[in-house]
Amino acid sequence: MHARPVVRKRAILTVSQFIPISHPALFHDLLNNIILPNLAVGSQIEKQRTTVQLVAAVARHSPGQIAPALGDIVPLVLKAIQRDDEELREGALQALEALVLRCSSEVTPYQQAIIQAGIQFIKYDPNYAADDDDEEMADAEDEDEDEDDLADE
């Protein structure tokens, strides 16, 4: 695995774009020698981060190739989400999103677990929490302005 994340990102894009036109045996080698071992529970966080990004990219570019392997992939991605690493968690959620969008019928057995993971981590999304606070503050400011307008009349 390359030390620079930008190089890994380019490699992920390149590999995912070649999978649809490559021989199925090459994908099976990728699955058995790279994807599954690097998603395994004991894998290094950096390898898991890169691998969940690869899963998402493959799902986007070649859902037909990855769909038969979802029984092996989805449980490992769901376990990766539980690790205490925000970047890994975000990548795993994006991979699940891509799998749901591109392999909707094949991912059906895992829908409940995927929804539970989404619900579990939506509670901690700072974007949602920040938006709620901002709206409440904006509403309070609007009320103050309305009261000031009434007082001026």
mmCIF file of N, CA, C and O in Angstrom, residues 84-148:
data_model
loop_
_atom_site.group_PDB
_atom_site.id
_atom_site.type_symbol
_atom_site.label_atom_id
_atom_site.label_comp_id
_atom_site.label_asym_id
_atom_site.label_seq_id
_atom_site.Cartn_x
_atom_site.Cartn_y
_atom_site.Cartn_z
ATOM 1 N N ASP A 84 -13.209 2.674 16.187
ATOM 2 C CA ASP A 84 -13.143 4.061 16.637
ATOM 3 C C ASP A 84 -12.215 4.875 15.735
ATOM 4 O O ASP A 84 -11.107 5.247 16.121
ATOM 5 N N ASP A 85 -12.690 5.122 14.509
ATOM 6 C CA ASP A 85 -11.932 5.907 13.548
ATOM 7 C C ASP A 85 -12.942 6.602 12.637
ATOM 8 O O ASP A 85 -13.662 5.940 11.881
ATOM 9 N N GLU A 86 -13.006 7.912 12.725
ATOM 10 C CA GLU A 86 -14.015 8.667 11.980
ATOM 11 C C GLU A 86 -13.855 8.549 10.474
ATOM 12 O O GLU A 86 -14.833 8.443 9.740
ATOM 13 N N GLU A 87 -12.633 8.565 9.986
ATOM 14 C CA GLU A 87 -12.409 8.466 8.540
ATOM 15 C C GLU A 87 -12.839 7.093 8.020
ATOM 16 O O GLU A 87 -13.470 6.991 6.958
ATOM 17 N N LEU A 88 -12.529 6.045 8.762
ATOM 18 C CA LEU A 88 -12.952 4.703 8.387
ATOM 19 C C LEU A 88 -14.478 4.604 8.426
ATOM 20 O O LEU A 88 -15.104 4.059 7.516
ATOM 21 N N ARG A 89 -15.063 5.156 9.452
ATOM 22 C CA ARG A 89 -16.523 5.123 9.601
ATOM 23 C C ARG A 89 -17.200 5.834 8.421
ATOM 24 O O ARG A 89 -18.155 5.333 7.835
ATOM 25 N N GLU A 90 -16.695 7.000 8.075
ATOM 26 C CA GLU A 90 -17.269 7.758 6.959
ATOM 27 C C GLU A 90 -17.134 6.985 5.647
ATOM 28 O O GLU A 90 -18.082 6.884 4.867
ATOM 29 N N GLY A 91 -15.966 6.423 5.409
ATOM 30 C CA GLY A 91 -15.762 5.635 4.195
ATOM 31 C C GLY A 91 -16.644 4.403 4.148
ATOM 32 O O GLY A 91 -17.180 4.048 3.091
ATOM 33 N N ALA A 92 -16.817 3.751 5.284
ATOM 34 C CA ALA A 92 -17.663 2.557 5.345
ATOM 35 C C ALA A 92 -19.123 2.916 5.073
ATOM 36 O O ALA A 92 -19.826 2.198 4.359
ATOM 37 N N LEU A 93 -19.578 4.030 5.621
ATOM 38 C CA LEU A 93 -20.951 4.470 5.349
ATOM 39 C C LEU A 93 -21.135 4.815 3.870
ATOM 40 O O LEU A 93 -22.168 4.504 3.273
ATOM 41 N N GLN A 94 -20.129 5.421 3.263
ATOM 42 C CA GLN A 94 -20.199 5.724 1.832
ATOM 43 C C GLN A 94 -20.199 4.440 1.003
ATOM 44 O O GLN A 94 -20.901 4.349 -0.009
ATOM 45 N N ALA A 95 -19.437 3.453 1.434
ATOM 46 C CA ALA A 95 -19.422 2.171 0.723
ATOM 47 C C ALA A 95 -20.791 1.504 0.819
ATOM 48 O O ALA A 95 -21.305 0.986 -0.183
ATOM 49 N N LEU A 96 -21.389 1.536 1.996
ATOM 50 C CA LEU A 96 -22.722 0.953 2.149
ATOM 51 C C LEU A 96 -23.742 1.695 1.296
ATOM 52 O O LEU A 96 -24.629 1.083 0.686
ATOM 53 N N GLU A 97 -23.616 3.005 1.239
ATOM 54 C CA GLU A 97 -24.512 3.802 0.392
ATOM 55 C C GLU A 97 -24.390 3.374 -1.070
ATOM 56 O O GLU A 97 -25.397 3.157 -1.758
ATOM 57 N N ALA A 98 -23.174 3.231 -1.550
ATOM 58 C CA ALA A 98 -22.961 2.818 -2.940
ATOM 59 C C ALA A 98 -23.523 1.419 -3.184
ATOM 60 O O ALA A 98 -24.137 1.161 -4.227
ATOM 61 N N LEU A 99 -23.348 0.526 -2.229
ATOM 62 C CA LEU A 99 -23.876 -0.829 -2.376
ATOM 63 C C LEU A 99 -25.398 -0.830 -2.403
ATOM 64 O O LEU A 99 -26.013 -1.547 -3.198
ATOM 65 N N VAL A 100 -26.013 -0.025 -1.560
ATOM 66 C CA VAL A 100 -27.476 0.056 -1.535
ATOM 67 C C VAL A 100 -28.005 0.636 -2.843
ATOM 68 O O VAL A 100 -28.991 0.153 -3.404
ATOM 69 N N LEU A 101 -27.348 1.654 -3.346
ATOM 70 C CA LEU A 101 -27.798 2.289 -4.586
ATOM 71 C C LEU A 101 -27.579 1.416 -5.812
ATOM 72 O O LEU A 101 -28.406 1.395 -6.718
ATOM 73 N N ARG A 102 -26.467 0.717 -5.866
ATOM 74 C CA ARG A 102 -26.104 -0.028 -7.076
ATOM 75 C C ARG A 102 -26.467 -1.517 -7.030
ATOM 76 O O ARG A 102 -26.572 -2.147 -8.068
ATOM 77 N N CYS A 103 -26.616 -2.064 -5.841
ATOM 78 C CA CYS A 103 -26.917 -3.493 -5.698
ATOM 79 C C CYS A 103 -28.128 -3.666 -4.783
ATOM 80 O O CYS A 103 -28.108 -4.461 -3.847
ATOM 81 N N SER A 104 -29.168 -2.918 -5.051
ATOM 82 C CA SER A 104 -30.297 -2.833 -4.119
ATOM 83 C C SER A 104 -30.954 -4.176 -3.825
ATOM 84 O O SER A 104 -31.264 -4.464 -2.673
ATOM 85 N N SER A 105 -31.157 -5.010 -4.815
ATOM 86 C CA SER A 105 -31.820 -6.284 -4.525
ATOM 87 C C SER A 105 -30.885 -7.250 -3.799
ATOM 88 O O SER A 105 -31.311 -7.972 -2.899
ATOM 89 N N GLU A 106 -29.617 -7.250 -4.140
ATOM 90 C CA GLU A 106 -28.663 -8.163 -3.499
ATOM 91 C C GLU A 106 -28.346 -7.759 -2.055
ATOM 92 O O GLU A 106 -27.948 -8.595 -1.254
ATOM 93 N N VAL A 107 -28.508 -6.484 -1.732
ATOM 94 C CA VAL A 107 -28.176 -6.001 -0.390
ATOM 95 C C VAL A 107 -29.386 -6.091 0.564
ATOM 96 O O VAL A 107 -29.257 -5.852 1.755
ATOM 97 N N THR A 108 -30.533 -6.494 0.036
ATOM 98 C CA THR A 108 -31.764 -6.566 0.828
ATOM 99 C C THR A 108 -31.595 -7.318 2.153
ATOM 100 O O THR A 108 -32.089 -6.848 3.178
ATOM 101 N N PRO A 109 -30.903 -8.456 2.188
ATOM 102 C CA PRO A 109 -30.761 -9.151 3.478
ATOM 103 C C PRO A 109 -30.028 -8.332 4.556
ATOM 104 O O PRO A 109 -30.141 -8.633 5.736
ATOM 105 N N TYR A 110 -29.319 -7.304 4.142
ATOM 106 C CA TYR A 110 -28.531 -6.500 5.082
ATOM 107 C C TYR A 110 -29.145 -5.126 5.349
ATOM 108 O O TYR A 110 -28.563 -4.316 6.064
ATOM 109 N N GLN A 111 -30.309 -4.859 4.767
ATOM 110 C CA GLN A 111 -30.923 -3.533 4.901
ATOM 111 C C GLN A 111 -31.110 -3.116 6.353
ATOM 112 O O GLN A 111 -30.801 -1.987 6.710
ATOM 113 N N GLN A 112 -31.626 -4.000 7.185
ATOM 114 C CA GLN A 112 -31.886 -3.644 8.577
ATOM 115 C C GLN A 112 -30.593 -3.259 9.299
ATOM 116 O O GLN A 112 -30.543 -2.266 10.014
ATOM 117 N N ALA A 113 -29.550 -4.043 9.100
ATOM 118 C CA ALA A 113 -28.259 -3.742 9.742
ATOM 119 C C ALA A 113 -27.674 -2.435 9.210
ATOM 120 O O ALA A 113 -27.095 -1.646 9.973
ATOM 121 N N ILE A 114 -27.833 -2.174 7.926
ATOM 122 C CA ILE A 114 -27.327 -0.931 7.329
ATOM 123 C C ILE A 114 -28.099 0.262 7.876
ATOM 124 O O ILE A 114 -27.513 1.286 8.236
ATOM 125 N N ILE A 115 -29.410 0.127 7.974
ATOM 126 C CA ILE A 115 -30.233 1.211 8.524
ATOM 127 C C ILE A 115 -29.859 1.473 9.979
ATOM 128 O O ILE A 115 -29.741 2.631 10.392
ATOM 129 N N GLN A 116 -29.657 0.422 10.745
ATOM 130 C CA GLN A 116 -29.268 0.587 12.155
ATOM 131 C C GLN A 116 -27.932 1.315 12.273
ATOM 132 O O GLN A 116 -27.761 2.169 13.146
ATOM 133 N N ALA A 117 -26.984 0.982 11.398
ATOM 134 C CA ALA A 117 -25.684 1.674 11.418
ATOM 135 C C ALA A 117 -25.874 3.149 11.097
ATOM 136 O O ALA A 117 -25.278 4.018 11.748
ATOM 137 N N GLY A 118 -26.694 3.442 10.105
ATOM 138 C CA GLY A 118 -26.968 4.839 9.766
ATOM 139 C C GLY A 118 -27.603 5.588 10.916
ATOM 140 O O GLY A 118 -27.199 6.707 11.249
ATOM 141 N N ILE A 119 -28.591 4.978 11.556
ATOM 142 C CA ILE A 119 -29.263 5.614 12.695
ATOM 143 C C ILE A 119 -28.299 5.828 13.847
ATOM 144 O O ILE A 119 -28.299 6.877 14.482
ATOM 145 N N GLN A 120 -27.466 4.836 14.094
ATOM 146 C CA GLN A 120 -26.498 4.940 15.197
ATOM 147 C C GLN A 120 -25.565 6.129 15.014
ATOM 148 O O GLN A 120 -25.287 6.859 15.959
ATOM 149 N N PHE A 121 -25.108 6.346 13.783
ATOM 150 C CA PHE A 121 -24.098 7.374 13.583
ATOM 151 C C PHE A 121 -24.646 8.705 13.110
ATOM 152 O O PHE A 121 -23.933 9.697 13.130
ATOM 153 N N ILE A 122 -25.892 8.766 12.730
ATOM 154 C CA ILE A 122 -26.466 10.064 12.373
ATOM 155 C C ILE A 122 -26.598 10.937 13.623
ATOM 156 O O ILE A 122 -26.511 12.143 13.559
ATOM 157 N N LYS A 123 -26.740 10.302 14.766
ATOM 158 C CA LYS A 123 -26.857 11.032 16.030
ATOM 159 C C LYS A 123 -25.609 11.841 16.325
ATOM 160 O O LYS A 123 -25.666 12.843 17.011
ATOM 161 N N TYR A 124 -24.467 11.387 15.810
ATOM 162 C CA TYR A 124 -23.200 12.026 16.135
ATOM 163 C C TYR A 124 -22.678 12.897 15.008
ATOM 164 O O TYR A 124 -21.559 13.358 15.063
ATOM 165 N N ASP A 125 -23.473 13.146 13.981
ATOM 166 C CA ASP A 125 -23.024 13.947 12.853
ATOM 167 C C ASP A 125 -23.028 15.422 13.245
ATOM 168 O O ASP A 125 -24.080 15.993 13.496
ATOM 169 N N PRO A 126 -21.859 16.049 13.311
ATOM 170 C CA PRO A 126 -21.805 17.449 13.722
ATOM 171 C C PRO A 126 -22.542 18.372 12.757
ATOM 172 O O PRO A 126 -23.002 19.441 13.155
ATOM 173 N N ASN A 127 -22.691 17.971 11.511
ATOM 174 C CA ASN A 127 -23.417 18.801 10.556
ATOM 175 C C ASN A 127 -24.888 18.910 10.936
ATOM 176 O O ASN A 127 -25.485 19.972 10.826
ATOM 177 N N TYR A 128 -25.480 17.811 11.372
ATOM 178 C CA TYR A 128 -26.878 17.841 11.782
ATOM 179 C C TYR A 128 -27.033 18.607 13.088
ATOM 180 O O TYR A 128 -27.926 19.407 13.231
ATOM 181 N N ALA A 129 -26.143 18.371 14.022
ATOM 182 C CA ALA A 129 -26.224 19.053 15.310
ATOM 183 C C ALA A 129 -26.021 20.557 15.129
ATOM 184 O O ALA A 129 -26.738 21.360 15.701
ATOM 185 N N ALA A 130 -25.067 20.932 14.296
ATOM 186 C CA ALA A 130 -24.788 22.352 14.067
ATOM 187 C C ALA A 130 -25.963 23.025 13.366
ATOM 188 O O ALA A 130 -26.330 24.143 13.699
ATOM 189 N N ASP A 131 -26.570 22.328 12.414
ATOM 190 C CA ASP A 131 -27.714 22.904 11.705
ATOM 191 C C ASP A 131 -28.873 23.178 12.645
ATOM 192 O O ASP A 131 -29.523 24.207 12.556
ATOM 193 N N ASP A 132 -29.149 22.266 13.579
ATOM 194 C CA ASP A 132 -30.246 22.456 14.521
ATOM 195 C C ASP A 132 -30.004 23.672 15.402
ATOM 196 O O ASP A 132 -30.894 24.483 15.604
ATOM 197 N N ASP A 133 -28.784 23.802 15.901
ATOM 198 C CA ASP A 133 -28.461 24.940 16.765
ATOM 199 C C ASP A 133 -28.564 26.245 15.989
ATOM 200 O O ASP A 133 -29.068 27.235 16.490
ATOM 201 N N ASP A 134 -28.064 26.248 14.756
ATOM 202 C CA ASP A 134 -28.112 27.458 13.941
ATOM 203 C C ASP A 134 -29.553 27.872 13.667
ATOM 204 O O ASP A 134 -29.884 29.057 13.707
ATOM 205 N N GLU A 135 -30.425 26.903 13.379
ATOM 206 C CA GLU A 135 -31.823 27.219 13.112
ATOM 207 C C GLU A 135 -32.497 27.795 14.356
ATOM 208 O O GLU A 135 -33.257 28.748 14.262
ATOM 209 N N GLU A 136 -32.205 27.188 15.525
ATOM 210 C CA GLU A 136 -32.802 27.684 16.756
ATOM 211 C C GLU A 136 -32.339 29.109 17.043
ATOM 212 O O GLU A 136 -33.129 29.958 17.438
ATOM 213 N N MET A 137 -31.053 29.371 16.807
ATOM 214 C CA MET A 137 -30.531 30.712 17.046
ATOM 215 C C MET A 137 -31.150 31.705 16.062
ATOM 216 O O MET A 137 -31.494 32.818 16.423
ATOM 217 N N ALA A 138 -31.305 31.287 14.807
ATOM 218 C CA ALA A 138 -31.893 32.167 13.800
ATOM 219 C C ALA A 138 -33.345 32.469 14.148
ATOM 220 O O ALA A 138 -33.796 33.617 14.016
ATOM 221 N N ASP A 139 -34.086 31.460 14.622
ATOM 222 C CA ASP A 139 -35.475 31.667 15.028
ATOM 223 C C ASP A 139 -35.550 32.642 16.201
ATOM 224 O O ASP A 139 -36.406 33.520 16.226
ATOM 225 N N ALA A 140 -34.647 32.485 17.157
ATOM 226 C CA ALA A 140 -34.638 33.371 18.322
ATOM 227 C C ALA A 140 -34.317 34.808 17.898
ATOM 228 O O ALA A 140 -34.928 35.757 18.391
ATOM 229 N N GLU A 141 -33.379 34.965 16.951
ATOM 230 C CA GLU A 141 -33.032 36.302 16.471
ATOM 231 C C GLU A 141 -34.207 36.933 15.735
ATOM 232 O O GLU A 141 -34.480 38.120 15.872
ATOM 233 N N ASP A 142 -34.909 36.129 14.926
ATOM 234 C CA ASP A 142 -36.080 36.628 14.209
ATOM 235 C C ASP A 142 -37.152 37.108 15.186
ATOM 236 O O ASP A 142 -37.767 38.150 14.980
ATOM 237 N N GLU A 143 -37.368 36.348 16.260
ATOM 238 C CA GLU A 143 -38.358 36.737 17.263
ATOM 239 C C GLU A 143 -37.949 38.044 17.937
ATOM 240 O O GLU A 143 -38.790 38.908 18.167
ATOM 241 N N ASP A 144 -36.655 38.184 18.239
ATOM 242 C CA ASP A 144 -36.164 39.412 18.861
ATOM 243 C C ASP A 144 -36.382 40.603 17.931
ATOM 244 O O ASP A 144 -36.783 41.679 18.367
ATOM 245 N N GLU A 145 -36.101 40.413 16.632
ATOM 246 C CA GLU A 145 -36.297 41.493 15.663
ATOM 247 C C GLU A 145 -37.768 41.858 15.542
ATOM 248 O O GLU A 145 -38.118 43.034 15.453
ATOM 249 N N ASP A 146 -38.644 40.847 15.553
ATOM 250 C CA ASP A 146 -40.080 41.103 15.477
ATOM 251 C C ASP A 146 -40.540 41.899 16.680
ATOM 252 O O ASP A 146 -41.334 42.850 16.566
ATOM 253 N N GLU A 147 -40.026 41.560 17.876
ATOM 254 C CA GLU A 147 -40.394 42.292 19.086
ATOM 255 C C GLU A 147 -39.874 43.729 19.018
ATOM 256 O O GLU A 147 -40.578 44.657 19.415
ATOM 257 N N ASP A 148 -38.651 43.898 18.489
ATOM 258 C CA ASP A 148 -38.101 45.251 18.343
ATOM 259 C C ASP A 148 -38.942 46.075 17.367
ATOM 260 O O ASP A 148 -39.177 47.259 17.595
#
